[in-house]
Amino acid sequence: MSIAKNIEKLQKNIENLPERNGKVSIIAVTKMVDIAKAKQVIDAGLNILGENRVQEFLNKYEKLNNYASFHLIGHLQTNKIKYLIGKCQLIHSVDSVKLLQEIEKQCVKKQCEQQILIQVNISNEESKFGISEKDLISIINTNESNEWVKIKGLMTIAPFEENSEDIRWVFRRLNELYIDIKGKTFYNTDMEFLSMGMSNDYQIAIEEGANMIRIGSKIFT
Ligand SMILES: *Cc1c(COP(=O)(O)O)cnc(C)c1O
């Protein structure tokens, strides 16, 4: 199947699902995909590309930033942040106060705002990145004193399960936290995006409230 066909099929599937937190945006995850294929994604109508490594992000950005916006979805080290500011529309994977404060510091240098999501480790798997639920409000509080970093929502990666129904609770829980925070007032935080769901579990994620999904293999196979 072609990339364009895969995208069309994905969009049709999504149309048939209930949208609980508004319209669903698809982030096309182009990690390990070449520039030509990434361009085909854009030509097929998706204009947000997600990358998980900073170097690959920069390569794609250089070639394609006239045609698409870029999101960083993978785990980040503080020493790489400086390369992203001003180029990355949304960072999905902020999972520590240390990372948050480094982003603010680099934003101050560039006098440039940065939108981020907080990655939450709902399932508490040791292998997964993400802040634990109990530290979520505290990182949001810390960001109230910042000037340039804007928290726009939450992100999670569900653990792999043979039966994808077994992860429904993870998405449900993140949506509860999202709605709870949305109902409160925090300076510099505005819950707009709930980023959850990948190729194997996006349907469940949307049923549980995702309005941003990150899709790689379903597009490229
Ligand atoms: C690779 C990746 C995805 C996409 O995964 P697929 O299963 O290929 O759709 C989504 N989110 C993150 C954080 C990723 O690293």
PDB file of C-alpha atoms and ligand atoms in Angstrom:
ATOM      1  CA  MET A   1       0.000   0.000   0.000  1.00  0.00           C
ATOM      2  CA  SER A   2       1.128   3.532  -0.624  1.00  0.00           C
ATOM      3  CA  ILE A   3       1.733   6.167   2.015  1.00  0.00           C
ATOM      4  CA  ALA A   4      -1.168   8.237   0.689  1.00  0.00           C
ATOM      5  CA  LYS A   5      -3.516   5.225   0.823  1.00  0.00           C
ATOM      6  CA  ASN A   6      -2.449   4.401   4.360  1.00  0.00           C
ATOM      7  CA  ILE A   7      -3.139   7.953   5.465  1.00  0.00           C
ATOM      8  CA  GLU A   8      -6.535   7.985   3.774  1.00  0.00           C
ATOM      9  CA  LYS A   9      -7.473   4.751   5.514  1.00  0.00           C
ATOM     10  CA  LEU A  10      -6.290   6.076   8.864  1.00  0.00           C
ATOM     11  CA  GLN A  11      -8.328   9.253   8.464  1.00  0.00           C
ATOM     12  CA  LYS A  12     -11.431   7.213   7.550  1.00  0.00           C
ATOM     13  CA  ASN A  13     -10.993   5.040  10.647  1.00  0.00           C
ATOM     14  CA  ILE A  14     -10.670   8.105  12.837  1.00  0.00           C
ATOM     15  CA  GLU A  15     -13.798   9.704  11.383  1.00  0.00           C
ATOM     16  CA  ASN A  16     -15.779   6.725  12.644  1.00  0.00           C
ATOM     17  CA  LEU A  17     -14.637   7.130  16.233  1.00  0.00           C
ATOM     18  CA  PRO A  18     -16.187   9.418  18.833  1.00  0.00           C
ATOM     19  CA  GLU A  19     -14.209  12.619  19.434  1.00  0.00           C
ATOM     20  CA  ARG A  20     -14.383  13.459  23.100  1.00  0.00           C
ATOM     21  CA  ASN A  21     -11.803  16.224  23.353  1.00  0.00           C
ATOM     22  CA  GLY A  22     -12.325  17.858  19.971  1.00  0.00           C
ATOM     23  CA  LYS A  23     -10.821  17.201  16.600  1.00  0.00           C
ATOM     24  CA  VAL A  24      -8.026  14.630  16.455  1.00  0.00           C
ATOM     25  CA  SER A  25      -4.702  15.722  14.946  1.00  0.00           C
ATOM     26  CA  ILE A  26      -2.398  13.131  13.499  1.00  0.00           C
ATOM     27  CA  ILE A  27       1.317  13.549  14.093  1.00  0.00           C
ATOM     28  CA  ALA A  28       3.140  11.599  11.378  1.00  0.00           C
ATOM     29  CA  VAL A  29       6.092   9.956  13.098  1.00  0.00           C
ATOM     30  CA  THR A  30       8.899  10.034  10.527  1.00  0.00           C
ATOM     31  CA  LYS A  31      11.754   8.706  12.670  1.00  0.00           C
ATOM     32  CA  MET A  32      14.020   6.451  10.601  1.00  0.00           C
ATOM     33  CA  VAL A  33      12.138   7.426   7.449  1.00  0.00           C
ATOM     34  CA  ASP A  34      13.962   9.219   4.625  1.00  0.00           C
ATOM     35  CA  ILE A  35      13.248  12.732   3.393  1.00  0.00           C
ATOM     36  CA  ALA A  36      11.489  11.540   0.221  1.00  0.00           C
ATOM     37  CA  LYS A  37       9.007   9.455   2.224  1.00  0.00           C
ATOM     38  CA  ALA A  38       8.474  12.245   4.720  1.00  0.00           C
ATOM     39  CA  LYS A  39       7.692  14.530   1.788  1.00  0.00           C
ATOM     40  CA  GLN A  40       5.105  12.026   0.532  1.00  0.00           C
ATOM     41  CA  VAL A  41       3.377  12.276   3.901  1.00  0.00           C
ATOM     42  CA  ILE A  42       3.188  16.037   3.534  1.00  0.00           C
ATOM     43  CA  ASP A  43       1.913  15.735  -0.029  1.00  0.00           C
ATOM     44  CA  ALA A  44      -0.786  13.388   1.245  1.00  0.00           C
ATOM     45  CA  GLY A  45      -2.035  16.144   3.529  1.00  0.00           C
ATOM     46  CA  LEU A  46      -0.399  15.664   6.937  1.00  0.00           C
ATOM     47  CA  ASN A  47       1.663  18.676   7.886  1.00  0.00           C
ATOM     48  CA  ILE A  48       2.969  17.868  11.356  1.00  0.00           C
ATOM     49  CA  LEU A  49       5.961  15.540  11.539  1.00  0.00           C
ATOM     50  CA  GLY A  50       7.128  13.924  14.786  1.00  0.00           C
ATOM     51  CA  GLU A  51      10.743  12.957  15.423  1.00  0.00           C
ATOM     52  CA  ASN A  52      12.240  11.277  18.452  1.00  0.00           C
ATOM     53  CA  ARG A  53      15.912  12.232  18.063  1.00  0.00           C
ATOM     54  CA  VAL A  54      17.279  15.739  17.903  1.00  0.00           C
ATOM     55  CA  GLN A  55      19.817  15.082  15.115  1.00  0.00           C
ATOM     56  CA  GLU A  56      17.206  13.510  12.858  1.00  0.00           C
ATOM     57  CA  PHE A  57      14.816  16.297  13.727  1.00  0.00           C
ATOM     58  CA  LEU A  58      17.381  18.867  12.587  1.00  0.00           C
ATOM     59  CA  ASN A  59      18.064  17.044   9.286  1.00  0.00           C
ATOM     60  CA  LYS A  60      14.376  16.883   8.426  1.00  0.00           C
ATOM     61  CA  TYR A  61      13.748  20.399   9.644  1.00  0.00           C
ATOM     62  CA  GLU A  62      16.409  21.802   7.355  1.00  0.00           C
ATOM     63  CA  LYS A  63      14.900  20.137   4.298  1.00  0.00           C
ATOM     64  CA  LEU A  64      11.199  20.308   5.024  1.00  0.00           C
ATOM     65  CA  ASN A  65      10.384  23.183   7.339  1.00  0.00           C
ATOM     66  CA  ASN A  66       8.834  25.184   4.517  1.00  0.00           C
ATOM     67  CA  TYR A  67       6.230  22.447   4.131  1.00  0.00           C
ATOM     68  CA  ALA A  68       5.535  21.149   7.630  1.00  0.00           C
ATOM     69  CA  SER A  69       5.731  21.823  11.364  1.00  0.00           C
ATOM     70  CA  PHE A  70       7.818  19.650  13.634  1.00  0.00           C
ATOM     71  CA  HIS A  71       7.168  18.026  16.993  1.00  0.00           C
ATOM     72  CA  LEU A  72       9.744  16.311  19.189  1.00  0.00           C
ATOM     73  CA  ILE A  73       8.212  13.202  20.758  1.00  0.00           C
ATOM     74  CA  GLY A  74      11.189  11.268  22.150  1.00  0.00           C
ATOM     75  CA  HIS A  75      13.142  11.366  25.379  1.00  0.00           C
ATOM     76  CA  LEU A  76      15.368  14.445  25.610  1.00  0.00           C
ATOM     77  CA  GLN A  77      18.685  15.198  27.233  1.00  0.00           C
ATOM     78  CA  THR A  78      19.177  18.693  28.576  1.00  0.00           C
ATOM     79  CA  ASN A  79      22.282  19.347  26.434  1.00  0.00           C
ATOM     80  CA  LYS A  80      20.228  18.982  23.231  1.00  0.00           C
ATOM     81  CA  ILE A  81      17.521  21.488  24.098  1.00  0.00           C
ATOM     82  CA  LYS A  82      19.387  24.460  22.669  1.00  0.00           C
ATOM     83  CA  TYR A  83      19.094  23.030  19.139  1.00  0.00           C
ATOM     84  CA  LEU A  84      15.310  22.806  19.300  1.00  0.00           C
ATOM     85  CA  ILE A  85      14.175  26.198  20.485  1.00  0.00           C
ATOM     86  CA  GLY A  86      12.634  28.246  17.696  1.00  0.00           C
ATOM     87  CA  LYS A  87      12.293  25.225  15.431  1.00  0.00           C
ATOM     88  CA  CYS A  88      10.047  22.830  17.263  1.00  0.00           C
ATOM     89  CA  GLN A  89       6.358  23.700  17.463  1.00  0.00           C
ATOM     90  CA  LEU A  90       5.650  21.324  20.349  1.00  0.00           C
ATOM     91  CA  ILE A  91       7.829  19.160  22.588  1.00  0.00           C
ATOM     92  CA  HIS A  92       5.765  16.170  23.805  1.00  0.00           C
ATOM     93  CA  SER A  93       8.290  14.618  26.152  1.00  0.00           C
ATOM     94  CA  VAL A  94       9.027  16.967  29.039  1.00  0.00           C
ATOM     95  CA  ASP A  95       9.252  14.719  32.072  1.00  0.00           C
ATOM     96  CA  SER A  96      11.356  16.482  34.696  1.00  0.00           C
ATOM     97  CA  VAL A  97      11.744  19.868  36.328  1.00  0.00           C
ATOM     98  CA  LYS A  98      15.389  19.835  35.236  1.00  0.00           C
ATOM     99  CA  LEU A  99      14.372  19.547  31.571  1.00  0.00           C
ATOM    100  CA  LEU A 100      11.633  22.147  31.993  1.00  0.00           C
ATOM    101  CA  GLN A 101      14.038  24.658  33.485  1.00  0.00           C
ATOM    102  CA  GLU A 102      16.640  24.062  30.778  1.00  0.00           C
ATOM    103  CA  ILE A 103      13.983  24.770  28.138  1.00  0.00           C
ATOM    104  CA  GLU A 104      13.096  28.020  29.913  1.00  0.00           C
ATOM    105  CA  LYS A 105      16.784  28.958  30.079  1.00  0.00           C
ATOM    106  CA  GLN A 106      17.299  28.405  26.351  1.00  0.00           C
ATOM    107  CA  CYS A 107      14.076  30.277  25.569  1.00  0.00           C
ATOM    108  CA  VAL A 108      15.341  33.268  27.551  1.00  0.00           C
ATOM    109  CA  LYS A 109      18.534  33.265  25.459  1.00  0.00           C
ATOM    110  CA  LYS A 110      16.570  33.224  22.217  1.00  0.00           C
ATOM    111  CA  GLN A 111      13.682  35.372  23.506  1.00  0.00           C
ATOM    112  CA  CYS A 112      11.411  32.742  22.064  1.00  0.00           C
ATOM    113  CA  GLU A 113       8.338  30.949  23.415  1.00  0.00           C
ATOM    114  CA  GLN A 114       8.180  27.134  23.547  1.00  0.00           C
ATOM    115  CA  GLN A 115       5.038  25.040  23.768  1.00  0.00           C
ATOM    116  CA  ILE A 116       5.378  21.733  25.567  1.00  0.00           C
ATOM    117  CA  LEU A 117       3.405  18.746  26.831  1.00  0.00           C
ATOM    118  CA  ILE A 118       4.191  16.993  30.080  1.00  0.00           C
ATOM    119  CA  GLN A 119       4.840  13.284  29.578  1.00  0.00           C
ATOM    120  CA  VAL A 120       3.247  11.262  32.348  1.00  0.00           C
ATOM    121  CA  ASN A 121       4.154   7.687  33.199  1.00  0.00           C
ATOM    122  CA  ILE A 122       0.699   6.416  34.105  1.00  0.00           C
ATOM    123  CA  SER A 123       1.520   2.729  34.202  1.00  0.00           C
ATOM    124  CA  ASN A 124       4.653   3.317  36.314  1.00  0.00           C
ATOM    125  CA  GLU A 125       6.693   0.929  34.214  1.00  0.00           C
ATOM    126  CA  GLU A 126      10.342   1.370  35.061  1.00  0.00           C
ATOM    127  CA  SER A 127      11.311   1.193  31.399  1.00  0.00           C
ATOM    128  CA  LYS A 128       9.062   4.071  30.417  1.00  0.00           C
ATOM    129  CA  PHE A 129       9.974   7.726  30.609  1.00  0.00           C
ATOM    130  CA  GLY A 130       7.561  10.223  32.068  1.00  0.00           C
ATOM    131  CA  ILE A 131       6.930  12.037  35.302  1.00  0.00           C
ATOM    132  CA  SER A 132       4.931  10.130  37.874  1.00  0.00           C
ATOM    133  CA  GLU A 133       1.355  11.197  38.488  1.00  0.00           C
ATOM    134  CA  LYS A 134       2.133  12.423  41.974  1.00  0.00           C
ATOM    135  CA  ASP A 135       4.677  14.956  40.641  1.00  0.00           C
ATOM    136  CA  LEU A 136       2.463  16.354  37.892  1.00  0.00           C
ATOM    137  CA  ILE A 137       0.962  19.313  39.724  1.00  0.00           C
ATOM    138  CA  SER A 138       4.329  20.254  41.142  1.00  0.00           C
ATOM    139  CA  ILE A 139       5.956  20.608  37.679  1.00  0.00           C
ATOM    140  CA  ILE A 140       2.956  22.676  36.542  1.00  0.00           C
ATOM    141  CA  ASN A 141       3.408  24.876  39.618  1.00  0.00           C
ATOM    142  CA  THR A 142       7.110  25.303  38.862  1.00  0.00           C
ATOM    143  CA  ASN A 143       6.285  26.502  35.358  1.00  0.00           C
ATOM    144  CA  GLU A 144       4.017  29.226  36.739  1.00  0.00           C
ATOM    145  CA  SER A 145       7.161  31.217  37.548  1.00  0.00           C
ATOM    146  CA  ASN A 146       8.595  30.832  34.045  1.00  0.00           C
ATOM    147  CA  GLU A 147       8.198  33.357  31.284  1.00  0.00           C
ATOM    148  CA  TRP A 148       8.594  31.516  27.996  1.00  0.00           C
ATOM    149  CA  VAL A 149       7.485  27.916  28.426  1.00  0.00           C
ATOM    150  CA  LYS A 150       3.796  27.206  27.887  1.00  0.00           C
ATOM    151  CA  ILE A 151       2.310  23.872  28.930  1.00  0.00           C
ATOM    152  CA  LYS A 152      -0.310  22.900  26.366  1.00  0.00           C
ATOM    153  CA  GLY A 153      -1.309  19.440  27.519  1.00  0.00           C
ATOM    154  CA  LEU A 154      -0.297  15.930  28.506  1.00  0.00           C
ATOM    155  CA  MET A 155       1.284  12.969  26.754  1.00  0.00           C
ATOM    156  CA  THR A 156       1.711   9.319  27.617  1.00  0.00           C
ATOM    157  CA  ILE A 157       3.008   6.128  26.041  1.00  0.00           C
ATOM    158  CA  ALA A 158       1.022   3.042  26.976  1.00  0.00           C
ATOM    159  CA  PRO A 159       2.855  -0.182  27.789  1.00  0.00           C
ATOM    160  CA  PHE A 160       2.726  -2.951  25.212  1.00  0.00           C
ATOM    161  CA  GLU A 161       0.036  -5.550  25.934  1.00  0.00           C
ATOM    162  CA  GLU A 162      -1.031  -8.527  23.820  1.00  0.00           C
ATOM    163  CA  ASN A 163      -4.599  -7.495  24.379  1.00  0.00           C
ATOM    164  CA  SER A 164      -4.789  -3.774  23.704  1.00  0.00           C
ATOM    165  CA  GLU A 165      -7.924  -3.493  25.843  1.00  0.00           C
ATOM    166  CA  ASP A 166      -5.614  -3.999  28.835  1.00  0.00           C
ATOM    167  CA  ILE A 167      -4.213  -0.509  28.355  1.00  0.00           C
ATOM    168  CA  ARG A 168      -7.519   1.345  28.147  1.00  0.00           C
ATOM    169  CA  TRP A 169      -7.213   2.346  31.809  1.00  0.00           C
ATOM    170  CA  VAL A 170      -3.916   4.150  31.085  1.00  0.00           C
ATOM    171  CA  PHE A 171      -5.574   6.446  28.544  1.00  0.00           C
ATOM    172  CA  ARG A 172      -8.645   6.859  30.713  1.00  0.00           C
ATOM    173  CA  ARG A 173      -6.510   7.940  33.642  1.00  0.00           C
ATOM    174  CA  LEU A 174      -4.527  10.485  31.608  1.00  0.00           C
ATOM    175  CA  ASN A 175      -7.805  11.967  30.336  1.00  0.00           C
ATOM    176  CA  GLU A 176      -9.026  12.293  33.938  1.00  0.00           C
ATOM    177  CA  LEU A 177      -5.881  14.206  34.860  1.00  0.00           C
ATOM    178  CA  TYR A 178      -6.224  16.356  31.722  1.00  0.00           C
ATOM    179  CA  ILE A 179      -9.824  17.273  32.527  1.00  0.00           C
ATOM    180  CA  ASP A 180      -8.985  17.908  36.168  1.00  0.00           C
ATOM    181  CA  ILE A 181      -6.140  20.316  35.304  1.00  0.00           C
ATOM    182  CA  LYS A 182      -8.219  21.968  32.588  1.00  0.00           C
ATOM    183  CA  GLY A 183     -10.807  22.789  35.225  1.00  0.00           C
ATOM    184  CA  LYS A 184      -8.276  24.647  37.359  1.00  0.00           C
ATOM    185  CA  THR A 185      -6.276  27.794  36.747  1.00  0.00           C
ATOM    186  CA  PHE A 186      -2.510  27.633  36.463  1.00  0.00           C
ATOM    187  CA  TYR A 187      -0.444  30.439  34.979  1.00  0.00           C
ATOM    188  CA  ASN A 188       1.319  29.279  31.772  1.00  0.00           C
ATOM    189  CA  THR A 189      -0.791  26.125  31.496  1.00  0.00           C
ATOM    190  CA  ASP A 190      -3.648  25.668  29.084  1.00  0.00           C
ATOM    191  CA  MET A 191      -4.842  22.114  28.462  1.00  0.00           C
ATOM    192  CA  GLU A 192      -5.391  21.927  24.693  1.00  0.00           C
ATOM    193  CA  PHE A 193      -3.722  18.711  23.637  1.00  0.00           C
ATOM    194  CA  LEU A 194      -4.003  15.182  24.945  1.00  0.00           C
ATOM    195  CA  SER A 195      -1.319  13.257  23.056  1.00  0.00           C
ATOM    196  CA  MET A 196      -1.864   9.531  23.373  1.00  0.00           C
ATOM    197  CA  GLY A 197      -2.192   6.602  21.009  1.00  0.00           C
ATOM    198  CA  MET A 198       0.177   5.105  18.437  1.00  0.00           C
ATOM    199  CA  SER A 199      -0.357   2.704  15.509  1.00  0.00           C
ATOM    200  CA  ASN A 200      -1.438  -0.198  17.698  1.00  0.00           C
ATOM    201  CA  ASP A 201      -3.652   1.587  20.161  1.00  0.00           C
ATOM    202  CA  TYR A 202      -4.857   4.887  18.661  1.00  0.00           C
ATOM    203  CA  GLN A 203      -8.470   3.749  18.440  1.00  0.00           C
ATOM    204  CA  ILE A 204      -8.667   3.060  22.162  1.00  0.00           C
ATOM    205  CA  ALA A 205      -6.809   6.300  22.896  1.00  0.00           C
ATOM    206  CA  ILE A 206      -9.322   8.345  20.872  1.00  0.00           C
ATOM    207  CA  GLU A 207     -12.229   6.581  22.539  1.00  0.00           C
ATOM    208  CA  GLU A 208     -10.680   7.642  25.842  1.00  0.00           C
ATOM    209  CA  GLY A 209     -10.234  11.272  24.832  1.00  0.00           C
ATOM    210  CA  ALA A 210      -7.030  11.678  22.788  1.00  0.00           C
ATOM    211  CA  ASN A 211      -7.076  14.675  20.452  1.00  0.00           C
ATOM    212  CA  MET A 212      -3.516  14.139  19.221  1.00  0.00           C
ATOM    213  CA  ILE A 213      -2.167  10.772  18.088  1.00  0.00           C
ATOM    214  CA  ARG A 214       1.359   9.846  17.016  1.00  0.00           C
ATOM    215  CA  ILE A 215       1.397   7.411  14.102  1.00  0.00           C
ATOM    216  CA  GLY A 216       4.454   5.866  12.468  1.00  0.00           C
ATOM    217  CA  SER A 217       4.256   2.260  11.287  1.00  0.00           C
ATOM    218  CA  LYS A 218       0.607   2.424  10.156  1.00  0.00           C
ATOM    219  CA  ILE A 219       1.634   5.114   7.661  1.00  0.00           C
ATOM    220  CA  PHE A 220       4.837   3.516   6.406  1.00  0.00           C
ATOM    221  CA  THR A 221       3.937  -0.158   6.043  1.00  0.00           C
TER     222      THR A 221
HETATM  223  C1  LIG B   1       7.835   5.733  17.407  1.00  0.00           C
HETATM  224  C2  LIG B   1       6.920   6.485  18.250  1.00  0.00           C
HETATM  225  C3  LIG B   1       5.557   6.596  17.930  1.00  0.00           C
HETATM  226  C4  LIG B   1       4.939   5.920  16.718  1.00  0.00           C
HETATM  227  O1  LIG B   1       4.888   4.546  16.910  1.00  0.00           O
HETATM  228  P1  LIG B   1       4.168   3.581  15.848  1.00  0.00           P
HETATM  229  O2  LIG B   1       3.863   2.366  16.644  1.00  0.00           O
HETATM  230  O3  LIG B   1       5.176   3.341  14.780  1.00  0.00           O
HETATM  231  O4  LIG B   1       2.973   4.270  15.356  1.00  0.00           O
HETATM  232  C5  LIG B   1       4.751   7.354  18.762  1.00  0.00           C
HETATM  233  N1  LIG B   1       5.228   7.972  19.860  1.00  0.00           N
HETATM  234  C6  LIG B   1       6.534   7.898  20.207  1.00  0.00           C
HETATM  235  C7  LIG B   1       7.001   8.592  21.422  1.00  0.00           C
HETATM  236  C8  LIG B   1       7.421   7.150  19.418  1.00  0.00           C
HETATM  237  O5  LIG B   1       8.706   7.080  19.768  1.00  0.00           O
END
